Short mmCIF file of C-alpha atoms in Angstrom, two decimals:
data_model
loop_
_atom_site.label_atom_id
_atom_site.label_comp_id
_atom_site.label_asym_id
_atom_site.label_seq_id
_atom_site.Cartn_x
_atom_site.Cartn_y
_atom_site.Cartn_z
CA UNK X 1 88.86 -18.46 -20.41
CA UNK X 2 87.49 -21.59 -23.24
CA UNK X 3 86.61 -20.74 -27.02
CA UNK X 4 82.85 -20.57 -26.61
CA UNK X 5 82.84 -18.18 -23.84
CA UNK X 6 84.20 -15.37 -25.76
CA UNK X 7 79.96 -15.47 -28.22
CA UNK X 8 78.12 -16.03 -24.58
CA UNK X 9 76.88 -12.96 -23.27
CA UNK X 10 77.97 -11.53 -19.81
CA UNK X 11 75.75 -12.28 -16.74
CA UNK X 12 73.23 -9.09 -16.36
CA UNK X 13 74.49 -7.65 -12.57
CA UNK X 14 72.24 -6.40 -10.98
CA UNK X 15 72.13 -2.68 -9.27
CA UNK X 16 69.91 -0.90 -6.55
CA UNK X 17 67.85 1.98 -7.94
CA UNK X 18 70.10 4.82 -7.86
CA UNK X 19 68.32 7.51 -5.08
CA UNK X 20 66.04 10.41 -6.41
CA UNK X 21 67.69 13.86 -6.27
CA UNK X 22 66.27 16.34 -3.06
CA UNK X 23 66.28 19.68 -3.69
CA UNK X 24 66.33 21.62 -0.07
CA UNK X 25 64.88 24.71 0.27
CA UNK X 26 65.16 27.21 3.13
CA UNK X 27 62.38 26.94 5.55
CA UNK X 28 63.02 30.63 6.64
CA UNK X 29 62.54 32.87 4.28
CA UNK X 30 63.13 35.57 6.33
CA UNK X 31 67.08 33.96 6.75
CA UNK X 32 67.27 34.30 2.90
CA UNK X 33 68.86 37.25 1.38
CA UNK X 34 69.00 38.30 -2.80
CA UNK X 35 69.39 42.47 -3.76
CA UNK X 36 65.59 43.72 -3.40
CA UNK X 37 66.43 42.90 0.67
CA UNK X 38 67.65 46.11 2.77
CA UNK X 39 70.79 45.90 3.98
CA UNK X 40 69.96 45.03 7.83
CA UNK X 41 68.31 41.43 5.97
CA UNK X 42 72.32 40.50 5.95
CA UNK X 43 72.86 41.36 9.70
CA UNK X 44 75.44 39.05 11.35
CA UNK X 45 75.05 37.70 15.47
CA UNK X 46 78.12 38.71 16.87
CA UNK X 47 78.60 39.19 20.24
CA UNK X 48 76.44 40.91 22.50
CA UNK X 49 78.36 43.29 24.38
CA UNK X 50 80.86 43.76 20.87
CA UNK X 51 77.42 44.75 18.99
CA UNK X 52 76.50 46.78 21.77
CA UNK X 53 80.10 48.41 21.44
CA UNK X 54 80.14 49.30 17.85
CA UNK X 55 76.89 51.09 18.23
CA UNK X 56 75.50 52.33 21.41
CA UNK X 57 76.63 55.66 21.35
CA UNK X 58 74.96 56.29 17.86
CA UNK X 59 72.00 54.40 19.42
CA UNK X 60 72.25 56.57 22.49
CA UNK X 61 72.91 60.00 20.68
CA UNK X 62 70.04 59.75 18.66
CA UNK X 63 67.79 58.61 21.95
CA UNK X 64 68.54 61.88 23.10
CA UNK X 65 68.06 64.23 19.85
CA UNK X 66 64.35 62.56 19.86
CA UNK X 67 63.59 63.21 23.38
CA UNK X 68 64.59 66.70 22.71
CA UNK X 69 62.97 67.13 19.79
CA UNK X 70 60.32 65.03 19.18
CA UNK X 71 57.22 65.24 20.90
CA UNK X 72 56.18 61.09 20.06
CA UNK X 73 59.42 59.97 22.48
CA UNK X 74 58.65 63.09 24.30
CA UNK X 75 54.74 61.25 25.22
CA UNK X 76 56.40 57.94 25.92
CA UNK X 77 58.61 59.75 28.35
CA UNK X 78 56.60 61.40 29.84
CA UNK X 79 53.70 58.49 30.12
CA UNK X 80 56.79 56.13 31.66
CA UNK X 81 56.58 58.39 34.54
CA UNK X 82 53.04 59.36 34.83
CA UNK X 83 52.34 55.54 35.35
CA UNK X 84 55.12 54.04 36.50
CA UNK X 85 56.30 56.20 39.15
CA UNK X 86 52.31 58.76 39.66
CA UNK X 87 52.20 61.50 41.52
CA UNK X 88 52.98 60.10 45.25
CA UNK X 89 55.49 57.77 44.41
CA UNK X 90 55.76 54.11 44.29
CA UNK X 91 54.35 53.22 47.59
CA UNK X 92 56.50 52.12 50.20
CA UNK X 93 54.40 49.99 53.15
CA UNK X 94 56.40 47.58 55.71
CA UNK X 95 55.43 44.40 56.01
CA UNK X 96 57.36 42.80 59.04
CA UNK X 97 55.60 40.39 61.61
CA UNK X 98 55.82 39.77 65.57
CA UNK X 99 57.64 36.35 64.07
CA UNK X 100 58.76 34.82 60.95
CA UNK X 101 55.85 32.74 60.20
CA UNK X 102 53.28 33.97 58.08
CA UNK X 103 50.19 34.17 61.03
CA UNK X 104 51.88 36.43 63.39
CA UNK X 105 50.68 40.05 63.16
CA UNK X 106 52.73 42.74 61.41
CA UNK X 107 54.69 44.63 64.25
CA UNK X 108 52.90 47.96 64.20
CA UNK X 109 55.54 49.86 66.24
CA UNK X 110 58.82 48.67 63.61
CA UNK X 111 56.28 49.69 60.50
CA UNK X 112 55.23 53.00 61.98
CA UNK X 113 59.27 53.57 62.58
CA UNK X 114 60.70 52.76 58.72
CA UNK X 115 57.97 54.72 57.77
CA UNK X 116 58.17 57.50 59.86
CA UNK X 117 62.31 57.66 59.05
CA UNK X 118 62.30 56.80 55.34
CA UNK X 119 59.80 59.22 55.19
CA UNK X 120 61.57 61.73 56.61
CA UNK X 121 64.94 60.85 53.88
CA UNK X 122 62.87 60.84 51.41
CA UNK X 123 62.88 64.72 51.68
CA UNK X 124 66.25 65.00 50.16
CA UNK X 125 67.73 62.07 49.31
CA UNK X 126 70.63 63.31 47.02
CA UNK X 127 73.64 64.36 47.37
CA UNK X 128 72.57 67.61 46.15
CA UNK X 129 69.76 68.55 48.09
CA UNK X 130 67.70 69.31 45.33
CA UNK X 131 65.29 66.68 44.64
CA UNK X 132 62.75 64.75 46.43
CA UNK X 133 62.83 60.89 46.00
CA UNK X 134 59.45 60.68 43.89
CA UNK X 135 61.55 63.19 41.94
CA UNK X 136 64.91 61.45 42.10
CA UNK X 137 63.21 57.83 41.00
CA UNK X 138 61.31 59.64 38.65
CA UNK X 139 64.95 60.88 36.50
CA UNK X 140 66.65 57.50 37.53
CA UNK X 141 63.41 55.40 35.21
CA UNK X 142 63.76 58.19 32.40
CA UNK X 143 67.95 57.28 31.93
CA UNK X 144 66.88 53.94 32.38
CA UNK X 145 65.22 55.53 29.25
CA UNK X 146 66.55 57.39 27.81
CA UNK X 147 70.20 55.54 27.93
CA UNK X 148 69.17 52.78 28.25
CA UNK X 149 70.77 51.79 31.53
CA UNK X 150 71.15 54.20 34.50
CA UNK X 151 74.29 53.89 37.32
CA UNK X 152 73.42 55.75 40.93
CA UNK X 153 76.70 56.37 43.05
CA UNK X 154 75.24 55.27 47.14
CA UNK X 155 77.31 58.20 48.62
CA UNK X 156 78.64 57.10 52.34
CA UNK X 157 79.97 60.84 54.12
CA UNK X 158 78.52 62.04 57.20
CA UNK X 159 78.31 65.56 55.92
CA UNK X 160 75.85 64.87 53.84
CA UNK X 161 72.86 64.51 56.53
CA UNK X 162 71.68 62.46 59.75
CA UNK X 163 71.91 59.61 58.00
CA UNK X 164 75.19 60.11 56.09
CA UNK X 165 74.62 58.34 53.04
CA UNK X 166 72.80 59.90 50.03
CA UNK X 167 72.38 59.36 46.37
CA UNK X 168 73.16 60.66 42.95
CA UNK X 169 73.03 59.90 38.89
CA UNK X 170 76.02 59.36 36.71
CA UNK X 171 76.32 60.12 33.11
CA UNK X 172 76.38 57.06 31.46
CA UNK X 173 78.94 58.46 28.82
CA UNK X 174 81.16 58.81 31.39
CA UNK X 175 81.80 55.37 32.00
CA UNK X 176 83.60 54.44 28.77
CA UNK X 177 82.33 51.84 26.40
CA UNK X 178 85.92 51.36 24.18
CA UNK X 179 88.23 51.02 28.03
CA UNK X 180 88.80 47.50 28.45
CA UNK X 181 91.44 44.96 29.79
CA UNK X 182 92.73 44.14 33.24
CA UNK X 183 92.93 44.79 36.65
CA UNK X 184 95.06 42.49 39.38
CA UNK X 185 94.37 40.01 37.17
CA UNK X 186 90.29 40.82 36.69
CA UNK X 187 88.54 41.38 33.50
CA UNK X 188 87.24 44.65 32.32
CA UNK X 189 84.79 44.58 29.53
CA UNK X 190 83.46 48.13 28.27
CA UNK X 191 84.99 49.91 31.75
CA UNK X 192 83.17 47.54 34.20
CA UNK X 193 85.24 45.42 35.90
CA UNK X 194 84.27 41.56 36.08
CA UNK X 195 84.89 38.94 38.52
CA UNK X 196 85.72 35.23 37.94
CA UNK X 197 82.29 35.03 38.34
CA UNK X 198 81.02 38.14 35.74
CA UNK X 199 80.06 40.21 38.36
CA UNK X 200 81.48 43.87 38.32
CA UNK X 201 83.74 45.07 41.41
CA UNK X 202 84.15 48.01 39.85
CA UNK X 203 83.43 50.91 37.24
CA UNK X 204 85.66 53.13 35.76
CA UNK X 205 83.95 56.30 35.12
CA UNK X 206 85.75 59.57 34.08
CA UNK X 207 85.71 62.01 35.71
CA UNK X 208 85.16 64.48 33.55
CA UNK X 209 83.35 64.68 29.73
CA UNK X 210 85.30 64.59 26.78
CA UNK X 211 83.61 68.10 25.63
CA UNK X 212 84.36 69.43 28.44
CA UNK X 213 86.53 72.44 28.61
CA UNK X 214 87.10 72.06 31.73
CA UNK X 215 88.48 68.30 30.85
CA UNK X 216 91.58 69.01 28.71
CA UNK X 217 94.42 67.84 30.62
CA UNK X 218 93.29 66.72 34.08
CA UNK X 219 90.99 63.80 32.30
CA UNK X 220 91.52 60.46 34.39
CA UNK X 221 89.44 57.19 35.19
CA UNK X 222 88.46 56.47 38.52
CA UNK X 223 87.65 53.16 39.57
CA UNK X 224 84.60 52.98 42.19
CA UNK X 225 83.75 49.83 43.78
CA UNK X 226 79.68 48.51 42.91
CA UNK X 227 77.67 48.27 45.47
CA UNK X 228 77.67 44.55 47.13
CA UNK X 229 74.61 44.51 49.78
CA UNK X 230 76.06 40.87 50.41
CA UNK X 231 79.22 41.80 52.76
CA UNK X 232 77.70 43.12 56.13
CA UNK X 233 78.22 46.09 57.82
CA UNK X 234 77.45 50.00 55.41
CA UNK X 235 77.83 49.51 51.64
CA UNK X 236 78.74 52.57 49.28
CA UNK X 237 79.08 52.10 45.40
CA UNK X 238 77.44 51.76 41.43
CA UNK X 239 74.18 50.18 41.41
CA UNK X 240 74.14 49.74 37.98
CA UNK X 241 70.34 49.46 36.92
CA UNK X 242 69.39 48.48 33.12
CA UNK X 243 66.07 46.12 32.91
CA UNK X 244 67.76 43.17 31.32
CA UNK X 245 64.37 41.98 29.48
CA UNK X 246 64.95 44.79 26.90
CA UNK X 247 68.48 42.97 26.15
CA UNK X 248 69.72 39.84 25.48
CA UNK X 249 71.15 37.74 27.84
CA UNK X 250 74.41 38.55 29.51
CA UNK X 251 74.81 42.00 27.77
CA UNK X 252 76.50 44.48 30.66
CA UNK X 253 75.20 48.34 29.20
CA UNK X 254 71.85 48.08 28.17
CA UNK X 255 69.95 50.36 25.34
CA UNK X 256 67.63 53.35 25.31
CA UNK X 257 64.14 51.54 25.53
CA UNK X 258 63.58 53.62 21.93
CA UNK X 259 65.78 51.67 20.09
CA UNK X 260 63.10 49.37 18.41
CA UNK X 261 60.50 52.95 17.65
CA UNK X 262 63.47 55.39 16.44
CA UNK X 263 63.19 54.06 12.23
CA UNK X 264 59.77 54.77 12.26
CA UNK X 265 59.97 57.91 13.93
CA UNK X 266 63.10 58.82 12.09
CA UNK X 267 60.96 58.04 9.22
CA UNK X 268 58.02 60.04 10.95
CA UNK X 269 60.06 63.10 10.99
CA UNK X 270 62.21 63.22 7.13
CA UNK X 271 58.46 62.34 6.38
CA UNK X 272 56.85 65.11 7.86
CA UNK X 273 59.65 67.89 6.75
CA UNK X 274 58.84 66.50 3.28
CA UNK X 275 55.23 67.60 3.34
CA UNK X 276 56.33 70.35 5.03
CA UNK X 277 58.47 71.88 2.64
CA UNK X 278 55.90 70.41 -0.35
CA UNK X 279 53.73 72.85 1.49
CA UNK X 280 55.58 75.83 1.52
CA UNK X 281 56.37 75.54 -2.42
CA UNK X 282 52.99 74.91 -2.71
CA UNK X 283 52.01 78.19 -0.89
CA UNK X 284 54.76 80.02 -2.74
CA UNK X 285 54.83 78.56 -6.08
CA UNK X 286 55.41 81.16 -9.42
CA UNK X 287 52.77 80.84 -12.77
CA UNK X 288 54.31 80.79 -15.62
CA UNK X 289 53.09 83.11 -18.31
CA UNK X 290 53.32 81.70 -22.15
CA UNK X 291 52.22 83.25 -25.36
CA UNK X 292 52.60 81.84 -29.14
CA UNK X 293 53.63 85.46 -31.14
CA UNK X 294 53.98 85.04 -34.32
CA UNK X 295 56.12 87.86 -34.25
CA UNK X 296 59.53 86.95 -31.88
CA UNK X 297 61.73 89.63 -31.65
CA UNK X 298 59.90 92.02 -28.84
CA UNK X 299 60.59 88.56 -26.65
CA UNK X 300 64.29 87.95 -27.22
CA UNK X 301 66.98 90.13 -26.09
CA UNK X 302 71.54 90.11 -27.13
CA UNK X 303 72.93 88.61 -23.48
CA UNK X 304 74.99 92.10 -23.43
CA UNK X 305 75.02 93.48 -19.79
CA UNK X 306 76.04 97.42 -20.68
CA UNK X 307 72.76 99.31 -21.80
CA UNK X 308 75.00 102.19 -23.29
CA UNK X 309 76.40 99.36 -25.30
CA UNK X 310 73.30 97.40 -26.42
CA UNK X 311 71.64 101.15 -28.07
CA UNK X 312 74.89 102.22 -29.61
CA UNK X 313 75.30 98.61 -31.46
CA UNK X 314 74.49 97.94 -35.49
CA UNK X 315 71.83 95.97 -36.15
CA UNK X 316 72.25 92.35 -35.85
CA UNK X 317 72.36 89.57 -39.20
CA UNK X 318 69.94 87.50 -39.26
CA UNK X 319 72.81 84.08 -38.41
CA UNK X 320 73.78 86.67 -34.98
CA UNK X 321 70.09 87.57 -34.53
CA UNK X 322 69.68 83.42 -33.69
CA UNK X 323 72.04 83.69 -31.00
CA UNK X 324 69.77 86.13 -29.57
CA UNK X 325 68.89 84.72 -26.11
CA UNK X 326 65.43 84.46 -24.69
CA UNK X 327 63.51 87.60 -22.73
CA UNK X 328 62.39 86.40 -19.41
CA UNK X 329 60.66 89.01 -17.71
CA UNK X 330 59.46 88.68 -14.56
CA UNK X 331 56.10 90.27 -12.98
CA UNK X 332 56.03 91.04 -8.99
CA UNK X 333 52.75 91.70 -7.13
CA UNK X 334 50.83 91.39 -4.33
CA UNK X 335 48.17 90.37 -2.91
CA UNK X 336 44.78 91.48 -4.58
CA UNK X 337 46.62 93.48 -7.65
CA UNK X 338 45.22 92.51 -10.96
CA UNK X 339 47.75 92.25 -13.78
CA UNK X 340 46.07 92.59 -17.84
CA UNK X 341 47.74 90.29 -20.04
CA UNK X 342 49.16 90.33 -23.21
CA UNK X 343 47.03 89.27 -26.21
CA UNK X 344 48.37 85.35 -26.50
CA UNK X 345 49.22 85.16 -22.92
CA UNK X 346 48.12 82.62 -20.99
CA UNK X 347 48.61 82.07 -17.53
CA UNK X 348 50.00 78.54 -15.97
CA UNK X 349 50.09 77.65 -12.93
CA UNK X 350 51.78 74.46 -10.99
CA UNK X 351 49.63 71.12 -10.15
CA UNK X 352 50.69 71.14 -6.22
CA UNK X 353 48.42 69.37 -4.51
CA UNK X 354 48.85 70.36 -0.87
CA UNK X 355 48.00 69.43 2.26
CA UNK X 356 48.35 65.87 1.11
CA UNK X 357 45.37 63.87 1.93
CA UNK X 358 46.96 61.03 2.60
CA UNK X 359 48.70 62.68 5.11
CA UNK X 360 46.71 61.67 8.14
CA UNK X 361 46.69 57.87 7.06
CA UNK X 362 50.25 57.90 6.64
CA UNK X 363 50.70 59.74 10.18
CA UNK X 364 48.62 57.21 11.96
CA UNK X 365 50.82 53.93 10.33
CA UNK X 366 53.93 55.43 10.96
CA UNK X 367 52.80 55.99 14.64
CA UNK X 368 50.94 53.37 14.66
CA UNK X 369 54.46 51.70 14.46
CA UNK X 370 55.77 52.83 17.12
CA UNK X 371 53.56 52.75 19.41
CA UNK X 372 53.79 49.53 19.41
CA UNK X 373 57.49 49.04 19.95
CA UNK X 374 56.75 51.07 22.75
CA UNK X 375 54.36 48.33 24.32
CA UNK X 376 51.99 52.04 24.12
CA UNK X 377 48.88 51.52 22.82
CA UNK X 378 48.02 54.33 19.86
CA UNK X 379 45.86 56.26 21.52
CA UNK X 380 48.15 56.72 24.55
CA UNK X 381 51.04 57.22 21.80
CA UNK X 382 48.90 59.95 19.70
CA UNK X 383 46.78 61.33 21.74
CA UNK X 384 43.99 60.30 19.12
CA UNK X 385 41.12 58.27 20.67
CA UNK X 386 39.38 59.24 17.55
CA UNK X 387 39.20 55.79 16.09
CA UNK X 388 38.45 54.09 19.18
CA UNK X 389 35.37 52.40 20.83
CA UNK X 390 34.55 52.08 24.06
CA UNK X 391 35.36 47.72 23.73
CA UNK X 392 38.56 48.52 21.81
CA UNK X 393 39.51 51.43 24.53
CA UNK X 394 38.95 49.19 27.06
CA UNK X 395 41.14 45.84 25.94
CA UNK X 396 44.62 47.98 24.90
CA UNK X 397 44.06 49.85 28.11
CA UNK X 398 44.11 46.42 30.17
CA UNK X 399 47.29 45.37 27.87
CA UNK X 400 48.44 48.79 28.48
CA UNK X 401 48.25 48.37 32.23
CA UNK X 402 49.27 45.22 32.37
CA UNK X 403 53.25 46.94 31.20
CA UNK X 404 53.28 49.38 32.80
CA UNK X 405 52.38 46.80 36.14
CA UNK X 406 55.50 44.72 34.91
CA UNK X 407 57.79 47.59 35.01
CA UNK X 408 56.60 48.84 38.49
CA UNK X 409 57.62 44.95 39.73
CA UNK X 410 61.02 44.97 37.64
CA UNK X 411 61.84 48.52 38.57
CA UNK X 412 61.13 48.22 42.72
CA UNK X 413 63.65 44.74 42.65
CA UNK X 414 65.85 46.57 40.55
CA UNK X 415 66.47 49.98 42.32
CA UNK X 416 63.89 50.98 44.83
CA UNK X 417 65.16 47.48 47.54
CA UNK X 418 68.72 47.65 46.97
CA UNK X 419 68.24 52.03 47.55
CA UNK X 420 66.27 50.70 50.41
CA UNK X 421 68.51 48.22 52.07
CA UNK X 422 71.18 50.21 51.68
CA UNK X 423 69.10 53.03 53.60
CA UNK X 424 68.89 51.38 56.70
CA UNK X 425 71.94 49.89 56.83
CA UNK X 426 73.28 53.44 57.40
CA UNK X 427 70.50 54.76 59.24
CA UNK X 428 70.84 52.03 61.78
CA UNK X 429 74.49 52.72 61.74
CA UNK X 430 74.12 56.90 62.68
CA UNK X 431 70.68 56.15 64.99
CA UNK X 432 67.96 57.86 63.05
CA UNK X 433 66.23 54.64 63.51
CA UNK X 434 65.18 52.90 66.54
CA UNK X 435 64.66 49.27 65.57
CA UNK X 436 64.35 46.17 68.55
CA UNK X 437 67.38 44.56 66.98
CA UNK X 438 70.66 45.30 65.20
CA UNK X 439 69.68 42.89 62.32
CA UNK X 440 69.23 44.75 59.12
CA UNK X 441 68.07 41.61 57.57
CA UNK X 442 65.31 41.51 59.80
CA UNK X 443 62.63 44.43 58.99
CA UNK X 444 63.62 43.83 54.56
CA UNK X 445 59.77 42.22 54.76
CA UNK X 446 59.12 45.97 52.26
CA UNK X 447 56.40 45.33 49.38
CA UNK X 448 56.59 48.25 47.25
CA UNK X 449 53.01 49.41 45.35
CA UNK X 450 52.78 50.82 42.49
CA UNK X 451 49.50 53.56 41.79
CA UNK X 452 46.18 52.40 40.15
CA UNK X 453 44.28 53.80 37.76
CA UNK X 454 40.23 54.86 37.80
CA UNK X 455 37.76 54.00 35.44
CA UNK X 456 35.79 56.37 33.37
CA UNK X 457 33.13 54.29 34.71
CA UNK X 458 33.89 53.37 38.20
CA UNK X 459 30.38 53.16 39.44
CA UNK X 460 29.90 49.33 37.57
CA UNK X 461 33.26 48.74 38.00
CA UNK X 462 32.71 48.68 41.52
CA UNK X 463 29.88 46.78 40.99
CA UNK X 464 31.68 44.27 39.18
CA UNK X 465 33.69 43.87 42.30
CA UNK X 466 30.63 44.09 44.78
CA UNK X 467 29.54 40.98 42.82
CA UNK X 468 32.98 39.04 42.60
CA UNK X 469 33.56 39.34 46.31
CA UNK X 470 29.54 38.20 46.95
CA UNK X 471 30.75 34.71 45.14
CA UNK X 472 33.69 34.68 47.16
CA UNK X 473 35.45 34.44 43.85
CA UNK X 474 37.75 37.29 44.77
CA UNK X 475 38.79 39.46 48.56
CA UNK X 476 38.62 42.33 49.99
CA UNK X 477 42.07 42.39 50.02
CA UNK X 478 42.31 41.68 46.84
CA UNK X 479 40.22 44.51 45.38
CA UNK X 480 42.50 46.72 48.25
CA UNK X 481 45.87 45.61 46.41
CA UNK X 482 44.27 46.59 42.62
CA UNK X 483 43.69 50.33 43.44
CA UNK X 484 46.90 50.35 45.29
CA UNK X 485 46.33 50.11 48.50
CA UNK X 486 46.99 48.25 51.57
CA UNK X 487 44.14 46.19 52.90
CA UNK X 488 45.75 46.66 57.48
CA UNK X 489 46.23 50.54 56.05
CA UNK X 490 42.84 50.72 55.02
CA UNK X 491 41.42 48.93 58.24
CA UNK X 492 43.52 51.09 60.49
CA UNK X 493 42.05 54.38 58.72
CA UNK X 494 39.19 53.94 58.43
CA UNK X 495 38.85 52.24 61.92
CA UNK X 496 40.50 55.92 62.91
CA UNK X 497 38.36 57.42 60.47
CA UNK X 498 34.97 56.10 62.39
CA UNK X 499 36.54 56.83 65.77
CA UNK X 500 36.62 60.49 65.08
CA UNK X 501 32.92 60.83 63.46
CA UNK X 502 31.83 58.48 66.54
CA UNK X 503 33.50 61.44 69.03
CA UNK X 504 32.61 64.55 67.29
CA UNK X 505 28.98 62.77 67.36
CA UNK X 506 28.30 63.09 63.43
CA UNK X 507 26.54 60.32 61.80
CA UNK X 508 27.91 58.25 59.08
CA UNK X 509 25.30 57.81 56.69
CA UNK X 510 26.52 56.29 53.73
CA UNK X 511 23.95 54.96 50.93
CA UNK X 512 24.00 51.38 49.38
CA UNK X 513 25.99 53.25 46.79
CA UNK X 514 27.26 49.67 44.80
CA UNK X 515 23.24 48.85 44.75
CA UNK X 516 22.27 52.36 42.86
CA UNK X 517 21.60 52.30 39.51
CA UNK X 518 20.71 56.14 37.61
CA UNK X 519 17.75 55.30 38.38
CA UNK X 520 18.51 55.49 41.73
CA UNK X 521 19.03 59.61 41.11
CA UNK X 522 16.61 62.49 41.30
CA UNK X 523 16.41 62.41 36.90
CA UNK X 524 13.06 62.58 36.35
CA UNK X 525 12.20 58.57 34.49
CA UNK X 526 9.45 57.53 32.34
CA UNK X 527 6.86 54.92 33.88
CA UNK X 528 7.57 51.79 32.60
CA UNK X 529 3.77 51.69 30.76
CA UNK X 530 5.66 54.77 28.25
CA UNK X 531 3.42 57.75 29.54
CA UNK X 532 4.85 60.63 30.90
CA UNK X 533 4.48 62.44 33.63
CA UNK X 534 2.14 64.74 34.73
CA UNK X 535 3.85 68.43 35.24
CA UNK X 536 4.06 69.64 39.52
CA UNK X 537 1.22 72.05 39.75
#
């Protein structure tokens, strides 16, 4: 460094401007938590099966209680059975053809034989022979809705019936959800033994319920094999049915369908109990008498229980008199009694405003929330059409019926079809059904037709369908399917019906019902000019 360098200014070094400070804000406010939010905001997601293991028993217990005590849960379960199963059940309609191409006609003889044998078996398909098939499938569906799952044991035994096969429903609580371990190298999770592909191999059921009086010392787990229809021959075992769309993926067990509505229904019951208690208190509320006399002596007393001691007691001094307790008089009277009050006494009744003016609106809000959680229309769950118009009622019913149709399709594929395939194998082996070939896979083409519903104004609906058919935007086959009927069965039945009428020489006279209006009836109509028609003489 030279001498003058120390007096020179150092060169200015150019520096980059500092980056602006960015404050990040959570985009999803629901993901944040503070002290004002409820505890359920602090939910930490874990494995779906671990969540079920910790909560499913409490959920099931509450579901059972609601199904017995709660009117809206009872209505929900009844609606499921009425709309999914229906009065005649989901109809069994074989569609086996003469060839493997769609253009081949239906094999009527094979289909009739399947219907005959299936109808005979459906009279008593259970082990106990106490239920018909319609009752049995209704019990299964209610069990799925109430417990979240249903275990159907397909029992193979020649002594059961001619087919050698029958069904029984096992209690879901007998499958120990806390039983985890291994068996022959295979994992056991929540009582279900799985292979390397996580497919059920066996179900480990308790032979008796834990609360049974006969379970002491004799309770043990029994493995029951899972139903495997991929294997040839007659197969028995457990058919585990639970609606996967209502649960998270990879869930081994199912949760009750009423779970999303439990919060609303439980709080509604608590609210109704509180309102009832308030109304009871209001109806039996006492009336208080207030007074302000100049001399308070008659309204005080010595807190001595013994009456004789009180009579013989010496007069109290002023200091002792101040310690005396106030006299509380109780007047008991019946309805219609008039009581004469002393001078200065004023009756004071508590202000109990019951019934609550907001009771109906509050109950409606709770029921609407429960209906939304259960995929039901509010009028269906509450049995209340007071606020509905024709348009709003039709819209809500359309959405609800789409939900029922979806459940019908799921139930047919998840439950009815596997049960039919297991029965067909046993029926062919036992000889209770006679078919051209010995391969059951040749006769698995089945359509399950769920019930359908009529409208409030069926004539207007029929006109609409007729117009759509005439326009070419729909077919008679599609209309028949919307009514839950098979077009081939309709044609065959209609043909047979016409033949019977012709044989009996009875003319079939059907008016043009589709083209009829209300003016075509016998009701007298006013002329177009507005004048009143003359009375008939």
